[in-house]
Amino acid sequence: MATILRQPKAVWATAGACVVAFMGIGLVDPILPSIATGLDATPSQVSLLFTSYFLITAVAMLVTGFVSSRIGGRRTLLCGLALVVVFAGLAGTSDSVGELVGFRAGWGLGNALFVSTALAVIVGAAAGGSAAAILLYESALGLGMACGPLLGAVLGDLSWRYPFFGTATLMAVGFLCITAFLREQPRPARRTSLLDPIRALGHGGLASAAASAFFYNYTFFTVLAFTPFVLNMTPYRSGAVFFAWGVLLALFSVVIAPRLQERFGSLPVLGGSLVLLAADVLVLGYGDHTTAVVCTIVSGALIGVNNTVYTELALGVSDAPRPVASAGYNFVRWFAAAAAPYCAPKIEEWTDLHVPFVVAAVTALVGALIVVVRRRALTREAAEPETRHAVEDSVSVFAG
């Protein structure tokens, strides 16, 4: 722990900006109902805040390696931060849900450029080896995912616009810190092309991991983006629920998942966790209000396990370089993160409140079925232990 804490200012500046970047994912959760009221929008319209954000993120997975291998990590970080500052600030000025959705898309591009590059920068600048850098990055992920809903609740209780202005301000501070403390690092010997991540998906194991993660992510983001409307709580109460959710996600991702894998193996843990997640969201959809709150919090633990195992599989199953494999894998799975926030409210409008959670339970089971059917393609382990500890790149793409 002492080694982790003794880091150069450049590392702390980048890690601090990472916390804020990850906070941006769950920031809008507690204020979704407030935004709907303030802009006279329906739940499905407001949920487009997630759809636009993650649709751009998915496409940006093909771009980030291309950009960073040409202009360098420091400049890529600064470009990403600048985009977040501009578009988060503009989001707070929105007068219609259409404007807000558009600005959120620009925010997603900036966040993708920043987060996908930050891990490599931290590892390159950190003292004490890559293990200390990875743990520091994971801690930033967990802290950001847990604190995002809290910040959204505290500021959103005053006005739904304030969380956007708050994020822009914090990211501007991060921009100044990185400008002051981080020096440019050596560029990769080989430039990444736009098609490298697509080519990597030609590997059966990586394609299987990405396909299973696609269905899992639909379930994940049904919980994240649709549940706030079901809970129908004040920003403070909703923020507290998703803070607890984020704490469990971080704890199970960093501490519990590796222990379960060591004891039972990656595929049994992933399959079992997906089945439990399906049961959890089904009970969430049909239970009373207290049950829904409990199931929402518990889902954080299962999502934390899944995030870690999926990424280790994706990054260890093929011969592609980890950044390229990560980009291809995330290119596929983030499309589900874009689809779920829009589809779940629409399904509720066409049917009733329970059916979106039935669909989410089914998609989790489909993810588990792919793991079972394609288990031979998914059983190859990475060559070296440090590569297997690849939560480093997992997290390279926001919460897995």
CSV table of C-alpha atoms in Angstrom, one decimal:
chain,number,residue,atom,x,y,z
A,1,MET,CA,0.0,0.0,0.0
A,2,ALA,CA,2.9,2.4,0.8
A,3,THR,CA,4.2,1.8,-2.8
A,4,ILE,CA,0.8,2.6,-4.2
A,5,LEU,CA,0.6,5.9,-2.3
A,6,ARG,CA,4.1,7.0,-3.3
A,7,GLN,CA,3.3,8.1,-6.8
A,8,PRO,CA,4.4,11.0,-9.0
A,9,LYS,CA,2.1,14.0,-9.3
A,10,ALA,CA,1.4,13.1,-12.9
A,11,VAL,CA,-0.1,9.7,-11.7
A,12,TRP,CA,-2.3,11.4,-9.1
A,13,ALA,CA,-3.5,14.0,-11.6
A,14,THR,CA,-4.5,11.3,-14.1
A,15,ALA,CA,-6.1,9.0,-11.4
A,16,GLY,CA,-8.1,12.0,-10.0
A,17,ALA,CA,-9.4,12.8,-13.5
A,18,CYS,CA,-10.3,9.1,-13.9
A,19,VAL,CA,-12.5,9.2,-10.8
A,20,VAL,CA,-14.4,12.1,-12.3
A,21,ALA,CA,-14.6,10.4,-15.7
A,22,PHE,CA,-16.1,7.3,-14.1
A,23,MET,CA,-18.5,9.4,-12.0
A,24,GLY,CA,-20.0,10.6,-15.3
A,25,ILE,CA,-21.5,7.2,-16.0
A,26,GLY,CA,-23.8,7.1,-13.0
A,27,LEU,CA,-24.1,10.8,-12.5
A,28,VAL,CA,-27.4,11.2,-14.2
A,29,ASP,CA,-29.0,8.2,-12.5
A,30,PRO,CA,-30.6,10.0,-9.5
A,31,ILE,CA,-31.8,12.9,-11.6
A,32,LEU,CA,-33.4,11.1,-14.5
A,33,PRO,CA,-36.9,11.7,-13.1
A,34,SER,CA,-36.0,15.4,-12.4
A,35,ILE,CA,-34.7,15.9,-15.9
A,36,ALA,CA,-37.9,14.3,-17.3
A,37,THR,CA,-40.0,16.8,-15.3
A,38,GLY,CA,-37.8,19.8,-16.0
A,39,LEU,CA,-37.8,19.2,-19.8
A,40,ASP,CA,-41.3,17.8,-20.0
A,41,ALA,CA,-39.9,14.6,-21.4
A,42,THR,CA,-40.9,10.9,-21.3
A,43,PRO,CA,-38.7,8.2,-19.6
A,44,SER,CA,-37.8,6.8,-23.0
A,45,GLN,CA,-36.7,10.3,-24.2
A,46,VAL,CA,-34.6,10.9,-21.1
A,47,SER,CA,-33.0,7.5,-21.3
A,48,LEU,CA,-31.5,8.6,-24.6
A,49,LEU,CA,-28.9,10.3,-22.4
A,50,PHE,CA,-27.4,6.9,-21.9
A,51,THR,CA,-28.1,5.7,-25.5
A,52,SER,CA,-26.3,8.6,-27.2
A,53,TYR,CA,-23.4,8.5,-24.7
A,54,PHE,CA,-22.7,4.8,-25.1
A,55,LEU,CA,-23.5,4.7,-28.9
A,56,ILE,CA,-20.7,7.2,-29.4
A,57,THR,CA,-18.5,5.3,-26.9
A,58,ALA,CA,-18.9,2.1,-28.9
A,59,VAL,CA,-17.9,3.7,-32.2
A,60,ALA,CA,-15.1,5.6,-30.4
A,61,MET,CA,-13.5,2.3,-29.4
A,62,LEU,CA,-12.3,2.0,-33.0
A,63,VAL,CA,-10.8,5.5,-32.9
A,64,THR,CA,-9.0,5.9,-29.6
A,65,GLY,CA,-6.1,3.6,-30.4
A,66,PHE,CA,-5.8,5.1,-33.8
A,67,VAL,CA,-5.6,8.6,-32.3
A,68,SER,CA,-3.3,7.9,-29.3
A,69,SER,CA,-0.8,6.0,-31.4
A,70,ARG,CA,-0.4,9.1,-33.6
A,71,ILE,CA,-0.6,12.1,-31.3
A,72,GLY,CA,0.5,10.4,-28.0
A,73,GLY,CA,-1.2,9.6,-24.7
A,74,ARG,CA,-0.9,13.1,-23.1
A,75,ARG,CA,-2.5,14.9,-26.0
A,76,THR,CA,-5.2,12.2,-26.3
A,77,LEU,CA,-6.0,12.7,-22.6
A,78,LEU,CA,-6.2,16.4,-23.0
A,79,CYS,CA,-8.4,16.2,-26.1
A,80,GLY,CA,-10.8,13.9,-24.2
A,81,LEU,CA,-10.9,16.1,-21.1
A,82,ALA,CA,-11.5,19.2,-23.2
A,83,LEU,CA,-14.4,17.6,-25.0
A,84,VAL,CA,-16.0,16.5,-21.6
A,85,VAL,CA,-15.6,20.1,-20.2
A,86,VAL,CA,-17.2,21.6,-23.2
A,87,PHE,CA,-20.1,19.2,-23.7
A,88,ALA,CA,-20.8,18.6,-20.0
A,89,GLY,CA,-21.1,22.4,-19.6
A,90,LEU,CA,-23.3,22.7,-22.6
A,91,ALA,CA,-25.5,19.9,-21.3
A,92,GLY,CA,-26.3,22.0,-18.2
A,93,THR,CA,-27.6,24.8,-20.5
A,94,SER,CA,-30.0,22.6,-22.5
A,95,ASP,CA,-33.5,23.8,-23.1
A,96,SER,CA,-34.8,20.6,-24.6
A,97,VAL,CA,-34.2,16.9,-24.2
A,98,GLY,CA,-32.9,16.8,-27.8
A,99,GLU,CA,-30.1,19.3,-27.0
A,100,LEU,CA,-29.2,17.4,-23.9
A,101,VAL,CA,-29.0,14.1,-25.7
A,102,GLY,CA,-26.7,15.6,-28.3
A,103,PHE,CA,-24.4,17.2,-25.8
A,104,ARG,CA,-24.3,13.9,-23.9
A,105,ALA,CA,-23.1,12.2,-27.1
A,106,GLY,CA,-20.2,14.7,-27.3
A,107,TRP,CA,-19.4,14.0,-23.7
A,108,GLY,CA,-19.3,10.3,-24.5
A,109,LEU,CA,-16.7,10.8,-27.2
A,110,GLY,CA,-14.5,12.8,-24.8
A,111,ASN,CA,-14.9,10.2,-22.0
A,112,ALA,CA,-13.9,7.4,-24.4
A,113,LEU,CA,-10.8,9.2,-25.6
A,114,PHE,CA,-9.8,9.9,-22.0
A,115,VAL,CA,-10.6,6.6,-20.2
A,116,SER,CA,-9.3,4.3,-22.9
A,117,THR,CA,-5.9,6.1,-22.7
A,118,ALA,CA,-5.6,6.8,-19.0
A,119,LEU,CA,-4.6,3.3,-17.9
A,120,ALA,CA,-1.6,3.2,-20.3
A,121,VAL,CA,-0.5,6.6,-19.1
A,122,ILE,CA,-0.8,5.7,-15.4
A,123,VAL,CA,1.2,2.4,-16.0
A,124,GLY,CA,3.8,4.3,-17.9
A,125,ALA,CA,4.2,7.0,-15.3
A,126,ALA,CA,3.7,5.1,-12.0
A,127,ALA,CA,6.3,4.1,-9.5
A,128,GLY,CA,6.4,0.6,-8.0
A,129,GLY,CA,5.6,-1.4,-11.2
A,130,SER,CA,2.4,-2.0,-13.1
A,131,ALA,CA,0.6,-3.9,-10.2
A,132,ALA,CA,0.6,-0.7,-8.1
A,133,ALA,CA,-0.6,1.3,-11.1
A,134,ILE,CA,-3.4,-1.2,-11.9
A,135,LEU,CA,-4.6,-1.2,-8.3
A,136,LEU,CA,-4.6,2.6,-8.3
A,137,TYR,CA,-6.6,2.6,-11.5
A,138,GLU,CA,-9.1,0.1,-10.2
A,139,SER,CA,-9.6,2.2,-7.1
A,140,ALA,CA,-10.3,5.2,-9.2
A,141,LEU,CA,-12.9,3.1,-11.1
A,142,GLY,CA,-14.6,2.0,-7.9
A,143,LEU,CA,-14.6,5.4,-6.3
A,144,GLY,CA,-16.0,7.0,-9.4
A,145,MET,CA,-18.8,4.5,-9.9
A,146,ALA,CA,-19.8,4.8,-6.3
A,147,CYS,CA,-19.6,8.6,-6.0
A,148,GLY,CA,-21.2,9.5,-9.3
A,149,PRO,CA,-24.8,8.9,-8.1
A,150,LEU,CA,-24.0,10.8,-4.8
A,151,LEU,CA,-22.7,13.9,-6.7
A,152,GLY,CA,-25.7,13.7,-9.0
A,153,ALA,CA,-28.0,13.5,-6.0
A,154,VAL,CA,-26.5,16.3,-4.0
A,155,LEU,CA,-26.3,18.8,-6.8
A,156,GLY,CA,-29.4,17.5,-8.6
A,157,ASP,CA,-31.5,18.2,-5.5
A,158,LEU,CA,-30.8,21.9,-6.1
A,159,SER,CA,-31.3,21.7,-9.9
A,160,TRP,CA,-30.9,19.0,-12.5
A,161,ARG,CA,-28.5,21.3,-14.3
A,162,TYR,CA,-25.9,21.5,-11.5
A,163,PRO,CA,-24.4,18.0,-11.8
A,164,PHE,CA,-23.4,18.8,-15.4
A,165,PHE,CA,-21.8,22.1,-14.4
A,166,GLY,CA,-20.1,20.3,-11.5
A,167,THR,CA,-18.6,17.7,-13.8
A,168,ALA,CA,-17.4,20.3,-16.2
A,169,THR,CA,-15.7,22.2,-13.4
A,170,LEU,CA,-14.0,19.1,-12.0
A,171,MET,CA,-12.8,17.9,-15.4
A,172,ALA,CA,-11.4,21.4,-16.1
A,173,VAL,CA,-9.4,21.1,-12.9
A,174,GLY,CA,-8.2,17.7,-14.1
A,175,PHE,CA,-7.2,19.2,-17.5
A,176,LEU,CA,-5.1,21.9,-15.7
A,177,CYS,CA,-3.4,19.2,-13.5
A,178,ILE,CA,-2.5,17.0,-16.4
A,179,THR,CA,-1.2,19.9,-18.4
A,180,ALA,CA,1.0,20.9,-15.5
A,181,PHE,CA,2.3,17.5,-14.2
A,182,LEU,CA,2.2,15.0,-17.0
A,183,ARG,CA,4.9,14.8,-19.6
A,184,GLU,CA,4.4,13.2,-23.0
A,185,GLN,CA,5.2,9.5,-23.1
A,186,PRO,CA,6.8,7.5,-25.9
A,187,ARG,CA,4.4,6.6,-28.7
A,188,PRO,CA,3.9,2.9,-29.7
A,189,ALA,CA,6.3,1.5,-32.2
A,190,ARG,CA,3.4,0.4,-34.4
A,191,ARG,CA,0.4,2.6,-35.2
A,192,THR,CA,-3.0,1.2,-34.7
A,193,SER,CA,-5.4,1.2,-37.6
A,194,LEU,CA,-9.1,1.7,-37.5
A,195,LEU,CA,-9.8,-1.8,-38.6
A,196,ASP,CA,-7.5,-3.7,-36.2
A,197,PRO,CA,-10.2,-4.1,-33.5
A,198,ILE,CA,-12.6,-5.5,-36.1
A,199,ARG,CA,-10.0,-7.9,-37.4
A,200,ALA,CA,-9.4,-9.1,-33.8
A,201,LEU,CA,-13.0,-10.2,-33.6
A,202,GLY,CA,-12.3,-12.8,-36.2
A,203,HIS,CA,-10.9,-14.9,-33.4
A,204,GLY,CA,-13.7,-17.3,-32.2
A,205,GLY,CA,-12.9,-16.9,-28.5
A,206,LEU,CA,-12.9,-13.1,-28.5
A,207,ALA,CA,-16.0,-13.0,-30.6
A,208,SER,CA,-17.8,-15.4,-28.2
A,209,ALA,CA,-16.8,-13.3,-25.2
A,210,ALA,CA,-18.0,-10.1,-26.9
A,211,ALA,CA,-21.3,-11.7,-27.9
A,212,SER,CA,-22.0,-12.9,-24.4
A,213,ALA,CA,-21.0,-9.6,-23.0
A,214,PHE,CA,-23.4,-7.9,-25.4
A,215,PHE,CA,-26.4,-9.6,-23.9
A,216,TYR,CA,-25.1,-9.2,-20.3
A,217,ASN,CA,-24.6,-5.5,-20.9
A,218,TYR,CA,-28.3,-5.2,-21.9
A,219,THR,CA,-29.2,-6.5,-18.5
A,220,PHE,CA,-26.6,-4.3,-16.8
A,221,PHE,CA,-27.9,-1.1,-18.3
A,222,THR,CA,-31.5,-1.9,-17.9
A,223,VAL,CA,-30.7,-1.9,-14.2
A,224,LEU,CA,-28.6,1.3,-14.4
A,225,ALA,CA,-30.9,3.4,-16.7
A,226,PHE,CA,-34.4,2.1,-16.2
A,227,THR,CA,-34.6,1.3,-12.4
A,228,PRO,CA,-34.5,4.9,-11.3
A,229,PHE,CA,-37.9,5.4,-12.9
A,230,VAL,CA,-39.2,2.3,-11.2
A,231,LEU,CA,-37.9,3.3,-7.8
A,232,ASN,CA,-39.3,6.8,-8.3
A,233,MET,CA,-37.4,8.3,-5.3
A,234,THR,CA,-36.0,11.7,-4.5
A,235,PRO,CA,-32.5,12.4,-5.9
A,236,TYR,CA,-31.0,11.9,-2.4
A,237,ARG,CA,-32.7,8.5,-1.8
A,238,SER,CA,-31.9,7.3,-5.4
A,239,GLY,CA,-28.3,8.5,-5.0
A,240,ALA,CA,-28.0,6.5,-1.8
A,241,VAL,CA,-29.3,3.4,-3.4
A,242,PHE,CA,-26.9,3.6,-6.3
A,243,PHE,CA,-24.0,4.6,-4.0
A,244,ALA,CA,-24.5,1.3,-2.2
A,245,TRP,CA,-24.8,-0.4,-5.6
A,246,GLY,CA,-21.5,1.2,-6.7
A,247,VAL,CA,-19.7,0.2,-3.5
A,248,LEU,CA,-20.7,-3.5,-4.0
A,249,LEU,CA,-19.7,-3.3,-7.7
A,250,ALA,CA,-16.2,-2.0,-6.7
A,251,LEU,CA,-15.7,-4.5,-3.9
A,252,PHE,CA,-16.8,-7.6,-5.8
A,253,SER,CA,-14.9,-6.5,-8.9
A,254,VAL,CA,-11.6,-5.9,-7.2
A,255,VAL,CA,-11.6,-8.2,-4.2
A,256,ILE,CA,-14.2,-11.0,-4.5
A,257,ALA,CA,-14.2,-11.9,-8.2
A,258,PRO,CA,-10.5,-12.9,-8.2
A,259,ARG,CA,-11.0,-15.1,-5.2
A,260,LEU,CA,-14.0,-16.8,-6.7
A,261,GLN,CA,-12.1,-17.4,-10.0
A,262,GLU,CA,-9.1,-18.9,-8.1
A,263,ARG,CA,-11.4,-21.3,-6.3
A,264,PHE,CA,-14.0,-22.3,-9.0
A,265,GLY,CA,-12.6,-21.1,-12.3
A,266,SER,CA,-13.6,-18.3,-14.6
A,267,LEU,CA,-16.4,-19.9,-16.6
A,268,PRO,CA,-18.3,-21.5,-13.8
A,269,VAL,CA,-18.2,-18.2,-11.8
A,270,LEU,CA,-19.3,-16.2,-14.9
A,271,GLY,CA,-22.1,-18.6,-15.7
A,272,GLY,CA,-23.4,-18.8,-12.1
A,273,SER,CA,-23.2,-15.0,-11.7
A,274,LEU,CA,-25.2,-14.4,-14.9
A,275,VAL,CA,-27.9,-16.9,-13.8
A,276,LEU,CA,-28.1,-15.2,-10.4
A,277,LEU,CA,-28.3,-11.8,-12.1
A,278,ALA,CA,-31.2,-13.0,-14.2
A,279,ALA,CA,-33.0,-14.1,-11.0
A,280,ASP,CA,-32.2,-10.8,-9.3
A,281,VAL,CA,-33.6,-8.6,-12.0
A,282,LEU,CA,-36.7,-10.8,-12.3
A,283,VAL,CA,-37.4,-10.4,-8.6
A,284,LEU,CA,-36.6,-6.6,-8.9
A,285,GLY,CA,-39.3,-6.3,-11.6
A,286,TYR,CA,-42.1,-8.2,-9.7
A,287,GLY,CA,-41.3,-7.3,-6.1
A,288,ASP,CA,-42.6,-4.5,-4.0
A,289,HIS,CA,-40.7,-1.2,-3.6
A,290,THR,CA,-38.4,-2.4,-0.7
A,291,THR,CA,-37.6,-5.6,-2.7
A,292,ALA,CA,-36.7,-3.5,-5.7
A,293,VAL,CA,-34.3,-1.4,-3.7
A,294,VAL,CA,-32.6,-4.4,-2.2
A,295,CYS,CA,-32.4,-6.2,-5.6
A,296,THR,CA,-30.9,-3.1,-7.2
A,297,ILE,CA,-28.2,-2.9,-4.6
A,298,VAL,CA,-27.5,-6.6,-4.8
A,299,SER,CA,-27.1,-6.4,-8.6
A,300,GLY,CA,-24.0,-4.3,-8.0
A,301,ALA,CA,-22.2,-7.3,-6.6
A,302,LEU,CA,-23.1,-9.6,-9.5
A,303,ILE,CA,-22.3,-6.9,-12.0
A,304,GLY,CA,-18.9,-6.4,-10.3
A,305,VAL,CA,-18.1,-10.1,-10.7
A,306,ASN,CA,-19.2,-10.2,-14.3
A,307,ASN,CA,-17.2,-7.2,-15.3
A,308,THR,CA,-13.9,-8.6,-14.0
A,309,VAL,CA,-14.4,-12.1,-15.5
A,310,TYR,CA,-15.6,-10.9,-18.8
A,311,THR,CA,-12.6,-8.7,-19.3
A,312,GLU,CA,-10.1,-11.3,-18.3
A,313,LEU,CA,-11.7,-13.6,-20.8
A,314,ALA,CA,-11.7,-11.0,-23.6
A,315,LEU,CA,-8.1,-10.0,-23.1
A,316,GLY,CA,-6.7,-13.5,-22.5
A,317,VAL,CA,-8.5,-15.5,-25.1
A,318,SER,CA,-6.8,-14.3,-28.3
A,319,ASP,CA,-3.4,-13.4,-29.6
A,320,ALA,CA,-4.3,-9.8,-30.3
A,321,PRO,CA,-2.5,-7.1,-28.4
A,322,ARG,CA,-4.5,-6.2,-25.3
A,323,PRO,CA,-5.5,-2.6,-26.4
A,324,VAL,CA,-6.7,-4.0,-29.7
A,325,ALA,CA,-8.6,-6.9,-28.2
A,326,SER,CA,-10.2,-4.5,-25.6
A,327,ALA,CA,-11.3,-2.1,-28.4
A,328,GLY,CA,-12.9,-4.9,-30.4
A,329,TYR,CA,-14.6,-6.4,-27.4
A,330,ASN,CA,-16.0,-3.1,-26.2
A,331,PHE,CA,-17.0,-2.0,-29.7
A,332,VAL,CA,-19.5,-4.9,-29.6
A,333,ARG,CA,-20.7,-4.8,-26.0
A,334,TRP,CA,-21.3,-1.0,-25.7
A,335,PHE,CA,-24.0,-1.2,-28.4
A,336,ALA,CA,-26.1,-3.1,-25.9
A,337,ALA,CA,-25.4,-0.3,-23.3
A,338,ALA,CA,-26.8,2.1,-25.9
A,339,ALA,CA,-29.8,-0.1,-26.7
A,340,ALA,CA,-31.1,-1.0,-23.2
A,341,PRO,CA,-31.8,2.5,-21.9
A,342,TYR,CA,-33.9,3.3,-24.9
A,343,CYS,CA,-35.6,-0.1,-25.3
A,344,ALA,CA,-36.6,-0.7,-21.7
A,345,PRO,CA,-38.9,2.3,-21.3
A,346,LYS,CA,-40.3,1.6,-24.8
A,347,ILE,CA,-41.1,-1.9,-23.8
A,348,GLU,CA,-42.8,-0.6,-20.6
A,349,GLU,CA,-44.9,1.8,-22.7
A,350,TRP,CA,-46.0,-1.0,-25.0
A,351,THR,CA,-46.7,-3.6,-22.2
A,352,ASP,CA,-46.3,-3.0,-18.5
A,353,LEU,CA,-43.7,-2.3,-15.9
A,354,HIS,CA,-42.6,-5.9,-15.4
A,355,VAL,CA,-41.8,-6.9,-19.0
A,356,PRO,CA,-38.5,-4.9,-19.3
A,357,PHE,CA,-37.1,-6.8,-16.4
A,358,VAL,CA,-38.3,-10.1,-17.9
A,359,VAL,CA,-36.4,-9.2,-21.1
A,360,ALA,CA,-33.3,-8.2,-19.0
A,361,ALA,CA,-33.5,-11.6,-17.3
A,362,VAL,CA,-33.7,-13.4,-20.6
A,363,THR,CA,-30.7,-11.5,-22.0
A,364,ALA,CA,-28.6,-12.5,-18.9
A,365,LEU,CA,-29.5,-16.1,-19.5
A,366,VAL,CA,-28.6,-15.8,-23.2
A,367,GLY,CA,-25.2,-14.5,-22.1
A,368,ALA,CA,-24.8,-17.5,-19.8
A,369,LEU,CA,-25.9,-19.9,-22.6
A,370,ILE,CA,-23.2,-18.5,-24.9
A,371,VAL,CA,-20.6,-19.1,-22.2
A,372,VAL,CA,-21.7,-22.7,-21.9
A,373,VAL,CA,-22.0,-23.5,-25.6
A,374,ARG,CA,-18.7,-21.7,-26.4
A,375,ARG,CA,-16.8,-22.8,-23.4
A,376,ARG,CA,-14.0,-24.5,-25.4
A,377,ALA,CA,-13.3,-21.4,-27.3
A,378,LEU,CA,-13.3,-19.4,-24.1
A,379,THR,CA,-11.0,-21.7,-22.0
A,380,ARG,CA,-7.6,-20.4,-23.3
A,381,GLU,CA,-5.8,-18.5,-20.6
A,382,ALA,CA,-3.3,-15.7,-21.2
A,383,ALA,CA,0.3,-16.7,-21.2
A,384,GLU,CA,1.5,-14.8,-18.2
A,385,PRO,CA,-0.1,-14.1,-14.8
A,386,GLU,CA,0.1,-10.4,-15.1
A,387,THR,CA,-1.9,-10.5,-18.3
A,388,ARG,CA,-4.5,-12.6,-16.6
A,389,HIS,CA,-4.8,-9.9,-14.0
A,390,ALA,CA,-6.1,-7.9,-16.9
A,391,VAL,CA,-8.7,-6.1,-15.0
A,392,GLU,CA,-6.3,-3.3,-16.0
A,393,ASP,CA,-7.8,-3.1,-19.5
A,394,SER,CA,-11.2,-4.1,-18.3
A,395,VAL,CA,-11.5,-1.1,-16.5
A,396,SER,CA,-9.9,0.5,-19.5
A,397,VAL,CA,-13.4,0.8,-20.7
A,398,PHE,CA,-15.5,1.8,-17.8
A,399,ALA,CA,-16.9,-0.8,-15.7
A,400,GLY,CA,-16.8,-3.6,-17.7
